[in-house]
Amino acid sequence: MSSLQIKNLRKSYGSVEVLKDINLEAESGEFVALVGPSGCGKSTLLSIIAGLESVTSGEVLIEDVVVNDAAPKDRDIAMVFQSYALYPTMTVRQNMTFGMECRNIDKATQNETIKRVADLLQIEPLLNRKPGQLSGGQRQRVAMGRALVRDPKLFLFDEPLSNLDAKLRVEMRSEIKKLHQNVGRTTVYVTHDQIEAMTLATRIAVMYQGVLQQYDTPKAIYETPANVFVAGFMGSPNMNFFDAKIVAQSDQLGVVIDGGDGAVLPLPSDRHSTLADGQSVTFGVRPEHFSPAHDRRAERKGGVSVVVPVHVDMDEPTGAETILMVQIAGQDATIVCEPDGAPNPGQDMDFEIDMQKISLFDPESGVRL
Amino acid sequence: MAEATHEAFDPLATGSRRRQIRAKATVYGLLLFFALLYLSPLFIIVMNTFRPLEEIVREGFISVPGLLSSQYWLEAWSGFCLGGTCEGVSPYFTNTLLMTVPATILSTAFGVVNGYALSKWRFKYDTWVFGLITLGVFLPAQMTLLPWAFVLGKLGLANTIGGLVLVHTVQGVSFTTLFCRNYFVAVPDDLIKAARIDGAGFWRIFRRIILPLSPPILIVCVIWQFTGIWNEFLYGTVLTSGTNQPITSAIVAFSGSGTGQRHYNVEAAAVIFAALPPLFIYLIGGKYFVRGLTSGAVK
């Protein structure tokens, strides 16, 4: 059963269309991440699901019931806000009971629920404090607690971790994942952080300029991005894009990077169907799919790889890996490699590209070929 | 807190010892001078309330009393003949109280609800509604005199305290709406959204979330309205007469009572009676008044 369905949804403010024909479906228990740069419409979409914004056209269904005109309180949802939105004059306990009070739940059940949720989130010592007396991480927990006292059809998260410092964010991220595994409720999670989306979601909806670009599992989004935008947005450092051409060479197709020495990078045979000799393409390679030529990493995994000469401009060691800013055939690129044996700035070195993992896009439309 | 940051740097405590002394002496000397200047009218009036009339006539208005007597206070409160009755200012004081308290409470209550609705439940043309309400802030009272006289006449409230309550409530809503709306704009909208998802409606959100955040602005509204309405003169003079007048209008009779002799000492005491309540309200609430006007944000 699908617990959330969005059909042909459009939203305009005056003449500005912020959501353009969104179609989305979440199975029961799924964790859907809405991800995209700011202004892409992801928060508006969440507000529409919550009932805080109206729909211009299209339908929103929760458990197969159209809720377009239902008030937020009648949708049986719980939401965690980016600002946490804790009621400042109430204690943590009152913050959590407020919703139950509104729904006329008796005191005994309220206390039971508070106890269960406080145990789950380990916020029992905080129950009698006011939000102003809590740290950022504690407030975040309380905000989740306020959502969890309810057993809703949908959990909605609006960038809940973006106000936390980096370390706490990673901690809370895994807690949210654990929580979702325990509670098992359908969750819609808005974030601009593609790593959060990748780590948490069962399916990711990538949005850009009000259009849903791709809706798929994290693995599929990462490995087979639907267009140049998705390819560039997901993954850090960004995917490299080279202007290139397809060439036919003894019934084998290959890619030649523009401006280089003309070396042909042979394509795996399962990628031939839609390509033609002489076609211009955007050639996408993720930074981690380069490896030093002497490692012969791709061959050891049974793949095809090609050697390209690389000039290193700059390096950024992160400890676990080293990021290299390089030039390949006169075009800028980024390579991730192991810190041991990483070349120094100014050096030339041969790298090989794992041709199984590359992406090709139409240079005009940006669509995956 | 704001106070803490002010204490952190004291410009008078820098430089050489002599510079510090000179700076402090200058600053406090000037402060003292202006404080005395501003307080001197009050001081002179208070002194005159204790002086017999002959002494005032003999020695002039500005002088230290030779003989203290509290009988003029009593006379001003309940014995002096004013506007045809000889009950002092007490009935007019009561009139003003009966006018000011309900009008303050009503205008503040309406203003808080207006401000909440206009800032947190935005609707089409809400800025126009807000603009029209606050237009009242800029309308001179003289302009509204005739319309009010007409309305009160139609409603049967001419020459009544109830009529004045209505006038001051409606006039005051402009101010209280302006104050409250601008205060509530700083309350994060997410709070309202969260409460709506929690299942609360307009009034429950108002009662449980907005009102508990409102004391600073409520104090501002109450002080502003109370002092404004208490001291108001024009409406009271024009719209009421005789024993229905508020104290500010009634004590005008001092200047034109026509009995020939001016009772400076009784007049002084009556004026102080008229001025005490706003002074009292400001003394207990002034601290919050300044804080409420300056603190917009709710953190």
mmCIF file of N, CA and C in Angstrom, chain A residues 313-363:
data_model
loop_
_atom_site.group_PDB
_atom_site.id
_atom_site.type_symbol
_atom_site.label_atom_id
_atom_site.label_comp_id
_atom_site.label_asym_id
_atom_site.label_seq_id
_atom_site.Cartn_x
_atom_site.Cartn_y
_atom_site.Cartn_z
ATOM 1 N N ASP A 313 47.162 20.480 -10.309
ATOM 2 C CA ASP A 313 47.301 21.909 -9.983
ATOM 3 C C ASP A 313 47.422 22.135 -8.484
ATOM 4 N N MET A 314 46.616 21.387 -7.716
ATOM 5 C CA MET A 314 46.498 21.680 -6.284
ATOM 6 C C MET A 314 46.020 20.417 -5.595
ATOM 7 N N ASP A 315 46.342 20.268 -4.311
ATOM 8 C CA ASP A 315 45.787 19.123 -3.586
ATOM 9 C C ASP A 315 45.130 19.569 -2.289
ATOM 10 N N GLU A 316 44.118 18.814 -1.854
ATOM 11 C CA GLU A 316 43.418 19.085 -0.596
ATOM 12 C C GLU A 316 43.363 17.804 0.207
ATOM 13 N N PRO A 317 44.344 17.583 1.088
ATOM 14 C CA PRO A 317 44.317 16.344 1.866
ATOM 15 C C PRO A 317 43.233 16.429 2.947
ATOM 16 N N THR A 318 42.333 15.448 3.040
ATOM 17 C CA THR A 318 41.341 15.430 4.113
ATOM 18 C C THR A 318 41.717 14.435 5.192
ATOM 19 N N GLY A 319 42.811 13.708 4.992
ATOM 20 C CA GLY A 319 43.221 12.703 5.956
ATOM 21 C C GLY A 319 42.901 11.315 5.431
ATOM 22 N N ALA A 320 41.610 11.057 5.272
ATOM 23 C CA ALA A 320 41.207 9.746 4.772
ATOM 24 C C ALA A 320 41.532 9.602 3.295
ATOM 25 N N GLU A 321 41.434 10.708 2.586
ATOM 26 C CA GLU A 321 41.703 10.669 1.156
ATOM 27 C C GLU A 321 42.274 12.025 0.744
ATOM 28 N N THR A 322 42.818 12.084 -0.432
ATOM 29 C CA THR A 322 43.348 13.350 -0.921
ATOM 30 C C THR A 322 42.586 13.754 -2.181
ATOM 31 N N ILE A 323 42.125 15.005 -2.189
ATOM 32 C CA ILE A 323 41.399 15.498 -3.347
ATOM 33 C C ILE A 323 42.376 16.282 -4.214
ATOM 34 N N LEU A 324 42.432 15.940 -5.492
ATOM 35 C CA LEU A 324 43.362 16.604 -6.404
ATOM 36 C C LEU A 324 42.587 17.449 -7.401
ATOM 37 N N MET A 325 43.007 18.723 -7.542
ATOM 38 C CA MET A 325 42.462 19.571 -8.597
ATOM 39 C C MET A 325 43.416 19.432 -9.776
ATOM 40 N N VAL A 326 42.926 18.923 -10.871
ATOM 41 C CA VAL A 326 43.826 18.566 -11.960
ATOM 42 C C VAL A 326 43.346 19.111 -13.302
ATOM 43 N N GLN A 327 44.170 18.968 -14.303
ATOM 44 C CA GLN A 327 43.796 19.276 -15.679
ATOM 45 C C GLN A 327 43.915 17.997 -16.484
ATOM 46 N N ILE A 328 42.843 17.689 -17.196
ATOM 47 C CA ILE A 328 42.878 16.555 -18.120
ATOM 48 C C ILE A 328 42.537 17.110 -19.486
ATOM 49 N N ALA A 329 43.449 16.983 -20.407
ATOM 50 C CA ALA A 329 43.279 17.506 -21.759
ATOM 51 C C ALA A 329 42.860 18.973 -21.725
ATOM 52 N N GLY A 330 43.450 19.710 -20.813
ATOM 53 C CA GLY A 330 43.172 21.137 -20.732
ATOM 54 C C GLY A 330 41.861 21.475 -20.047
ATOM 55 N N GLN A 331 41.080 20.476 -19.592
ATOM 56 C CA GLN A 331 39.827 20.743 -18.894
ATOM 57 C C GLN A 331 40.013 20.471 -17.406
ATOM 58 N N ASP A 332 39.360 21.335 -16.545
ATOM 59 C CA ASP A 332 39.497 21.169 -15.097
ATOM 60 C C ASP A 332 38.781 19.913 -14.631
ATOM 61 N N ALA A 333 39.382 19.240 -13.660
ATOM 62 C CA ALA A 333 38.755 18.040 -13.117
ATOM 63 C C ALA A 333 39.174 17.857 -11.667
ATOM 64 N N THR A 334 38.444 17.012 -10.966
ATOM 65 C CA THR A 334 38.741 16.693 -9.564
ATOM 66 C C THR A 334 38.900 15.183 -9.445
ATOM 67 N N ILE A 335 39.922 14.792 -8.740
ATOM 68 C CA ILE A 335 40.192 13.358 -8.567
ATOM 69 C C ILE A 335 40.329 13.084 -7.078
ATOM 70 N N VAL A 336 39.771 11.977 -6.633
ATOM 71 C CA VAL A 336 39.974 11.564 -5.247
ATOM 72 C C VAL A 336 40.886 10.350 -5.270
ATOM 73 N N CYS A 337 41.966 10.395 -4.477
ATOM 74 C CA CYS A 337 42.824 9.208 -4.415
ATOM 75 C C CYS A 337 43.330 8.992 -3.003
ATOM 76 N N GLU A 338 43.939 7.852 -2.793
ATOM 77 C CA GLU A 338 44.474 7.545 -1.463
ATOM 78 C C GLU A 338 45.623 8.492 -1.141
ATOM 79 N N PRO A 339 45.746 8.860 0.126
ATOM 80 C CA PRO A 339 46.812 9.814 0.465
ATOM 81 C C PRO A 339 48.213 9.246 0.199
ATOM 82 N N ASP A 340 48.370 7.924 0.394
ATOM 83 C CA ASP A 340 49.690 7.338 0.115
ATOM 84 C C ASP A 340 49.913 7.308 -1.386
ATOM 85 N N GLY A 341 51.024 7.858 -1.796
ATOM 86 C CA GLY A 341 51.344 7.849 -3.221
ATOM 87 C C GLY A 341 50.616 8.898 -4.027
ATOM 88 N N ALA A 342 49.928 9.851 -3.345
ATOM 89 C CA ALA A 342 49.270 10.929 -4.077
ATOM 90 C C ALA A 342 50.328 11.844 -4.665
ATOM 91 N N PRO A 343 50.147 12.291 -5.915
ATOM 92 C CA PRO A 343 51.144 13.177 -6.523
ATOM 93 C C PRO A 343 51.128 14.560 -5.879
ATOM 94 N N ASN A 344 52.194 15.292 -6.019
ATOM 95 C CA ASN A 344 52.287 16.651 -5.484
ATOM 96 C C ASN A 344 51.796 17.644 -6.526
ATOM 97 N N PRO A 345 51.401 18.838 -6.074
ATOM 98 C CA PRO A 345 51.005 19.865 -7.031
ATOM 99 C C PRO A 345 52.127 20.140 -8.029
ATOM 100 N N GLY A 346 51.748 20.318 -9.271
ATOM 101 C CA GLY A 346 52.742 20.583 -10.303
ATOM 102 C C GLY A 346 53.210 19.346 -11.033
ATOM 103 N N GLN A 347 52.927 18.182 -10.428
ATOM 104 C CA GLN A 347 53.415 16.926 -11.019
ATOM 105 C C GLN A 347 52.483 16.438 -12.134
ATOM 106 N N ASP A 348 53.014 15.643 -13.040
ATOM 107 C CA ASP A 348 52.184 14.942 -14.027
ATOM 108 C C ASP A 348 52.139 13.477 -13.639
ATOM 109 N N MET A 349 50.974 12.855 -13.886
ATOM 110 C CA MET A 349 50.860 11.453 -13.502
ATOM 111 C C MET A 349 49.801 10.801 -14.358
ATOM 112 N N ASP A 350 49.894 9.509 -14.547
ATOM 113 C CA ASP A 350 48.869 8.792 -15.309
ATOM 114 C C ASP A 350 47.811 8.238 -14.372
ATOM 115 N N PHE A 351 46.547 8.483 -14.719
ATOM 116 C CA PHE A 351 45.430 7.895 -13.964
ATOM 117 C C PHE A 351 44.615 7.055 -14.914
ATOM 118 N N GLU A 352 43.926 6.060 -14.378
ATOM 119 C CA GLU A 352 43.010 5.334 -15.256
ATOM 120 C C GLU A 352 41.568 5.591 -14.822
ATOM 121 N N ILE A 353 40.683 5.515 -15.798
ATOM 122 C CA ILE A 353 39.270 5.760 -15.556
ATOM 123 C C ILE A 353 38.538 4.429 -15.610
ATOM 124 N N ASP A 354 37.697 4.169 -14.602
ATOM 125 C CA ASP A 354 36.900 2.948 -14.599
ATOM 126 C C ASP A 354 35.716 3.146 -15.553
ATOM 127 N N MET A 355 35.843 2.582 -16.748
ATOM 128 C CA MET A 355 34.863 2.876 -17.794
ATOM 129 C C MET A 355 33.493 2.261 -17.535
ATOM 130 N N GLN A 356 33.409 1.290 -16.586
ATOM 131 C CA GLN A 356 32.097 0.717 -16.229
ATOM 132 C C GLN A 356 31.224 1.744 -15.516
ATOM 133 N N LYS A 357 31.865 2.713 -14.843
ATOM 134 C CA LYS A 357 31.142 3.614 -13.946
ATOM 135 C C LYS A 357 30.848 4.978 -14.554
ATOM 136 N N ILE A 358 31.251 5.164 -15.823
ATOM 137 C CA ILE A 358 31.109 6.510 -16.380
ATOM 138 C C ILE A 358 29.665 6.794 -16.816
ATOM 139 N N SER A 359 29.350 8.075 -16.973
ATOM 140 C CA SER A 359 28.033 8.470 -17.472
ATOM 141 C C SER A 359 28.220 9.325 -18.712
ATOM 142 N N LEU A 360 27.275 9.202 -19.646
ATOM 143 C CA LEU A 360 27.293 10.047 -20.831
ATOM 144 C C LEU A 360 25.980 10.824 -20.894
ATOM 145 N N PHE A 361 26.085 12.110 -21.201
ATOM 146 C CA PHE A 361 24.884 12.941 -21.278
ATOM 147 C C PHE A 361 24.858 13.679 -22.599
ATOM 148 N N ASP A 362 23.638 13.989 -23.020
ATOM 149 C CA ASP A 362 23.479 14.827 -24.198
ATOM 150 C C ASP A 362 23.908 16.244 -23.839
ATOM 151 N N PRO A 363 24.843 16.840 -24.592
ATOM 152 C CA PRO A 363 25.330 18.185 -24.195
ATOM 153 C C PRO A 363 24.258 19.260 -24.299
#
